mmCIF file of C-alpha atoms in Angstrom:
data_model
loop_
_atom_site.group_PDB
_atom_site.id
_atom_site.type_symbol
_atom_site.label_atom_id
_atom_site.label_comp_id
_atom_site.label_asym_id
_atom_site.label_seq_id
_atom_site.Cartn_x
_atom_site.Cartn_y
_atom_site.Cartn_z
ATOM 1 C CA UNK Z 279 -64.911 -163.397 87.774
ATOM 2 C CA UNK Z 280 -66.761 -161.744 90.317
ATOM 3 C CA UNK Z 281 -70.248 -159.953 89.828
ATOM 4 C CA UNK Z 282 -69.924 -156.341 90.810
ATOM 5 C CA UNK Z 283 -73.069 -157.290 93.621
ATOM 6 C CA UNK Z 284 -70.556 -159.914 95.316
ATOM 7 C CA UNK Z 285 -67.504 -157.216 95.117
ATOM 8 C CA UNK Z 286 -69.830 -154.316 96.283
ATOM 9 C CA UNK Z 287 -71.046 -156.256 99.818
ATOM 10 C CA UNK Z 288 -67.646 -157.842 100.607
ATOM 11 C CA UNK Z 289 -65.894 -154.225 99.914
ATOM 12 C CA UNK Z 290 -69.328 -152.865 102.257
ATOM 13 C CA UNK Z 291 -68.751 -155.439 105.059
ATOM 14 C CA UNK Z 292 -64.734 -155.052 105.327
ATOM 15 C CA UNK Z 293 -65.816 -151.339 106.034
ATOM 16 C CA UNK Z 294 -67.955 -152.015 108.588
ATOM 17 C CA UNK Z 295 -65.152 -154.451 110.069
ATOM 18 C CA UNK Z 296 -63.122 -151.251 109.959
ATOM 19 C CA UNK Z 297 -59.887 -152.429 111.092
ATOM 20 C CA UNK Z 298 -56.234 -151.437 108.766
ATOM 21 C CA UNK Z 299 -56.381 -154.743 106.617
ATOM 22 C CA UNK Z 300 -60.067 -154.784 106.486
ATOM 23 C CA UNK Z 301 -60.197 -151.569 105.020
ATOM 24 C CA UNK Z 302 -56.831 -152.124 102.700
ATOM 25 C CA UNK Z 303 -59.096 -155.360 101.563
ATOM 26 C CA UNK Z 304 -62.168 -153.077 100.643
ATOM 27 C CA UNK Z 305 -59.824 -150.786 98.618
ATOM 28 C CA UNK Z 306 -58.324 -153.848 96.888
ATOM 29 C CA UNK Z 307 -61.757 -155.244 95.462
ATOM 30 C CA UNK Z 308 -63.899 -151.083 95.374
ATOM 31 C CA UNK Z 309 -59.989 -150.344 92.554
ATOM 32 C CA UNK Z 310 -60.050 -153.872 90.455
ATOM 33 C CA UNK Z 311 -56.549 -155.337 91.710
ATOM 34 C CA UNK Z 312 -54.801 -158.218 90.788
ATOM 35 C CA UNK Z 313 -52.341 -160.220 92.630
ATOM 36 C CA UNK Z 314 -50.040 -159.114 89.795
ATOM 37 C CA UNK Z 315 -50.322 -155.838 91.056
ATOM 38 C CA UNK Z 316 -49.879 -156.569 94.701
ATOM 39 C CA UNK Z 317 -47.285 -158.334 94.425
ATOM 40 C CA UNK Z 318 -45.375 -156.283 92.329
ATOM 41 C CA UNK Z 319 -46.122 -153.226 95.337
ATOM 42 C CA UNK Z 320 -45.636 -155.138 98.502
ATOM 43 C CA UNK Z 321 -43.009 -157.666 97.092
ATOM 44 C CA UNK Z 322 -40.804 -156.460 94.493
ATOM 45 C CA UNK Z 323 -40.793 -152.834 95.875
ATOM 46 C CA UNK Z 324 -40.678 -152.954 99.380
ATOM 47 C CA UNK Z 325 -37.735 -152.931 100.851
ATOM 48 C CA UNK Z 326 -37.022 -156.038 102.966
ATOM 49 C CA UNK Z 327 -37.385 -153.566 106.085
ATOM 50 C CA UNK Z 328 -40.814 -152.380 104.769
ATOM 51 C CA UNK Z 329 -42.240 -156.055 103.809
ATOM 52 C CA UNK Z 330 -45.782 -156.989 105.910
ATOM 53 C CA UNK Z 331 -46.162 -160.975 105.005
ATOM 54 C CA UNK Z 332 -49.246 -160.737 106.660
ATOM 55 C CA UNK Z 333 -51.161 -157.544 105.243
ATOM 56 C CA UNK Z 334 -49.527 -158.677 101.409
ATOM 57 C CA UNK Z 335 -51.398 -162.087 101.879
ATOM 58 C CA UNK Z 336 -54.694 -160.549 103.508
ATOM 59 C CA UNK Z 337 -54.643 -157.964 100.301
ATOM 60 C CA UNK Z 338 -54.188 -160.920 98.592
ATOM 61 C CA UNK Z 339 -56.885 -162.682 99.423
ATOM 62 C CA UNK Z 340 -59.092 -159.787 98.122
ATOM 63 C CA UNK Z 341 -58.041 -159.796 95.063
ATOM 64 C CA UNK Z 342 -58.393 -163.696 94.479
ATOM 65 C CA UNK Z 343 -61.783 -163.339 95.593
ATOM 66 C CA UNK Z 344 -62.371 -160.372 93.069
ATOM 67 C CA UNK Z 345 -61.322 -163.053 90.395
ATOM 68 C CA UNK Z 346 -63.335 -165.763 91.093
ATOM 69 C CA UNK Z 347 -60.930 -167.989 93.466
ATOM 70 C CA UNK Z 348 -61.729 -167.492 97.014
ATOM 71 C CA UNK Z 349 -65.246 -167.424 98.434
ATOM 72 C CA UNK Z 350 -66.570 -164.743 101.082
ATOM 73 C CA UNK Z 351 -66.613 -166.740 104.025
ATOM 74 C CA UNK Z 352 -63.051 -167.937 102.810
ATOM 75 C CA UNK Z 353 -62.282 -164.071 102.517
ATOM 76 C CA UNK Z 354 -63.859 -162.875 105.674
ATOM 77 C CA UNK Z 355 -65.083 -165.974 108.148
ATOM 78 C CA UNK Z 356 -66.635 -163.594 110.539
ATOM 79 C CA UNK Z 357 -69.146 -162.243 107.861
ATOM 80 C CA UNK Z 358 -72.615 -163.378 109.411
ATOM 81 C CA UNK Z 359 -71.188 -160.629 112.459
ATOM 82 C CA UNK Z 360 -71.221 -157.692 110.033
ATOM 83 C CA UNK Z 361 -74.459 -157.387 108.626
ATOM 84 C CA UNK Z 362 -74.839 -154.867 105.538
ATOM 85 C CA UNK Z 363 -77.940 -153.847 103.388
ATOM 86 C CA UNK Z 364 -76.898 -152.820 100.127
ATOM 87 C CA UNK Z 365 -79.137 -150.528 97.994
ATOM 88 C CA UNK Z 366 -80.250 -152.563 94.807
ATOM 89 C CA UNK Z 367 -79.671 -150.637 91.904
ATOM 90 C CA UNK Z 368 -82.032 -148.808 90.043
ATOM 91 C CA UNK Z 369 -83.623 -150.756 87.637
ATOM 92 C CA UNK Z 370 -84.080 -148.905 84.421
ATOM 93 C CA UNK Z 371 -87.732 -148.040 83.127
ATOM 94 C CA UNK Z 372 -88.898 -148.343 79.906
ATOM 95 C CA UNK Z 373 -91.626 -145.990 78.641
ATOM 96 C CA UNK Z 374 -93.762 -146.963 75.592
ATOM 97 C CA UNK Z 375 -94.444 -143.616 73.218
ATOM 98 C CA UNK Z 376 -97.415 -143.539 70.162
ATOM 99 C CA UNK Z 377 -96.450 -142.458 66.992
ATOM 100 C CA UNK Z 378 -97.246 -140.034 66.509
ATOM 101 C CA UNK Z 379 -94.809 -138.595 70.232
ATOM 102 C CA UNK Z 380 -92.075 -140.675 68.150
ATOM 103 C CA UNK Z 381 -92.733 -138.576 65.231
ATOM 104 C CA UNK Z 382 -93.079 -135.542 66.625
ATOM 105 C CA UNK Z 383 -89.343 -136.371 69.269
ATOM 106 C CA UNK Z 384 -87.774 -136.865 65.831
ATOM 107 C CA UNK Z 385 -89.186 -133.494 64.412
ATOM 108 C CA UNK Z 386 -87.264 -132.169 67.342
ATOM 109 C CA UNK Z 387 -83.942 -133.932 66.900
ATOM 110 C CA UNK Z 388 -83.673 -133.273 63.332
ATOM 111 C CA UNK Z 389 -84.584 -129.662 63.786
ATOM 112 C CA UNK Z 390 -81.581 -129.474 66.903
ATOM 113 C CA UNK Z 391 -79.445 -131.204 64.357
ATOM 114 C CA UNK Z 392 -79.628 -128.798 62.059
ATOM 115 C CA UNK Z 393 -78.971 -126.123 64.451
ATOM 116 C CA UNK Z 394 -76.024 -127.499 65.903
ATOM 117 C CA UNK Z 395 -74.657 -127.696 61.725
ATOM 118 C CA UNK Z 396 -75.269 -124.410 61.948
ATOM 119 C CA UNK Z 397 -73.434 -123.169 64.662
ATOM 120 C CA UNK Z 398 -70.312 -125.668 63.924
ATOM 121 C CA UNK Z 399 -70.452 -123.703 60.249
ATOM 122 C CA UNK Z 400 -70.348 -120.691 61.639
ATOM 123 C CA UNK Z 401 -67.930 -121.348 64.549
ATOM 124 C CA UNK Z 402 -65.323 -122.701 61.501
ATOM 125 C CA UNK Z 403 -65.490 -119.923 59.508
ATOM 126 C CA UNK Z 404 -65.159 -117.409 62.143
ATOM 127 C CA UNK Z 405 -62.386 -119.799 62.943
ATOM 128 C CA UNK Z 406 -61.045 -119.357 59.111
ATOM 129 C CA UNK Z 407 -61.556 -115.488 59.119
ATOM 130 C CA UNK Z 408 -59.681 -115.060 62.253
ATOM 131 C CA UNK Z 409 -56.699 -117.394 60.653
ATOM 132 C CA UNK Z 410 -56.615 -114.148 57.625
ATOM 133 C CA UNK Z 411 -53.560 -111.740 58.575
ATOM 134 C CA UNK Z 412 -54.453 -108.736 59.990
ATOM 135 C CA UNK Z 413 -55.110 -105.790 57.163
ATOM 136 C CA UNK Z 414 -53.784 -102.874 57.805
ATOM 137 C CA UNK Z 415 -55.251 -99.002 55.772
ATOM 138 C CA UNK Z 416 -51.721 -98.641 54.056
ATOM 139 C CA UNK Z 417 -52.133 -101.849 52.883
ATOM 140 C CA UNK Z 418 -54.499 -100.110 50.215
ATOM 141 C CA UNK Z 419 -55.065 -97.731 47.139
ATOM 142 C CA UNK Z 420 -57.262 -94.642 47.086
ATOM 143 C CA UNK Z 421 -60.365 -95.192 44.564
ATOM 144 C CA UNK Z 422 -58.212 -92.067 43.186
ATOM 145 C CA UNK Z 423 -54.455 -93.650 42.664
ATOM 146 C CA UNK Z 424 -56.856 -96.986 41.567
ATOM 147 C CA UNK Z 425 -57.832 -95.067 38.554
ATOM 148 C CA UNK Z 426 -54.608 -94.209 37.154
ATOM 149 C CA UNK Z 427 -52.831 -97.841 37.678
ATOM 150 C CA UNK Z 428 -55.832 -98.777 35.993
ATOM 151 C CA UNK Z 429 -56.299 -96.278 33.322
ATOM 152 C CA UNK Z 430 -60.334 -95.797 34.039
ATOM 153 C CA UNK Z 431 -62.829 -93.762 35.181
ATOM 154 C CA UNK Z 432 -64.386 -93.613 38.840
ATOM 155 C CA UNK Z 433 -68.040 -95.147 37.734
ATOM 156 C CA UNK Z 434 -66.081 -98.006 35.905
ATOM 157 C CA UNK Z 435 -64.717 -98.966 39.271
ATOM 158 C CA UNK Z 436 -67.683 -98.669 40.925
ATOM 159 C CA UNK Z 437 -69.835 -100.732 38.327
ATOM 160 C CA UNK Z 438 -67.560 -103.225 39.078
ATOM 161 C CA UNK Z 439 -67.586 -102.823 42.726
ATOM 162 C CA UNK Z 440 -71.589 -103.354 42.637
ATOM 163 C CA UNK Z 441 -70.767 -106.858 40.089
ATOM 164 C CA UNK Z 442 -68.287 -108.214 43.572
ATOM 165 C CA UNK Z 443 -65.273 -107.706 40.847
ATOM 166 C CA UNK Z 444 -61.994 -106.188 42.180
ATOM 167 C CA UNK Z 445 -58.352 -105.149 40.456
ATOM 168 C CA UNK Z 446 -55.594 -106.529 42.581
ATOM 169 C CA UNK Z 447 -52.945 -104.622 41.674
ATOM 170 C CA UNK Z 448 -49.578 -106.802 42.397
ATOM 171 C CA UNK Z 449 -46.153 -105.018 42.290
ATOM 172 C CA UNK Z 450 -43.434 -107.078 42.635
ATOM 173 C CA UNK Z 451 -39.785 -106.779 44.432
ATOM 174 C CA UNK Z 452 -38.467 -102.955 44.240
ATOM 175 C CA UNK Z 453 -39.934 -102.628 40.846
ATOM 176 C CA UNK Z 454 -42.652 -99.781 39.941
ATOM 177 C CA UNK Z 455 -43.653 -103.193 37.527
ATOM 178 C CA UNK Z 456 -47.452 -103.925 37.863
ATOM 179 C CA UNK Z 457 -49.627 -106.070 36.824
ATOM 180 C CA UNK Z 458 -53.846 -107.150 37.042
ATOM 181 C CA UNK Z 459 -55.262 -109.722 38.021
ATOM 182 C CA UNK Z 460 -59.168 -110.368 38.245
ATOM 183 C CA UNK Z 461 -60.928 -111.987 40.977
ATOM 184 C CA UNK Z 462 -63.832 -112.154 42.539
ATOM 185 C CA UNK Z 463 -63.642 -110.353 45.992
ATOM 186 C CA UNK Z 464 -66.756 -109.312 47.669
ATOM 187 C CA UNK Z 465 -66.002 -106.574 50.317
ATOM 188 C CA UNK Z 466 -63.079 -105.632 49.361
ATOM 189 C CA UNK Z 467 -61.178 -103.320 47.921
ATOM 190 C CA UNK Z 468 -58.213 -102.741 45.494
ATOM 191 C CA UNK Z 469 -55.202 -103.831 46.594
ATOM 192 C CA UNK Z 470 -51.075 -103.784 46.776
ATOM 193 C CA UNK Z 471 -49.339 -106.498 47.847
#
């Protein structure tokens, strides 16, 4: 297997040559196509009238070069006529920081992670809230009706509301059977299900 620098150099030379076969060879090198892929495309899939043996063998040679089966001189015999300069890959720079700077960076990272966690939590809560079914004013009964159903005074209902306790009154079927359940329900009113 060739190194990427060798493949890039060969592709640049082929592109500089500019003829149809050379450009196609450069594409084979850049796309890292294999002999098998080229065989399927240009021999198996192509009809007898569309087969171009010279073109296929040239592309096959490019695939062999990329795989390490051919040398540059075998792929491009006149490579010296087309000098190319490749821009060397940028080397990664190292930077050293003091322990105090490192600690400050870690504090910032932790702070950012905390903020991201809060935002994700808030987003999940919004999504859960949006999944709840919409309520309608007709689904609720007034405080006066609640006092009649539960059998207590308005003051008692108000004290329950301050303690985040609300009676839930359910009607089953078409009957007037009423069942009172108690559960913690912040910011909820008495409802009839």
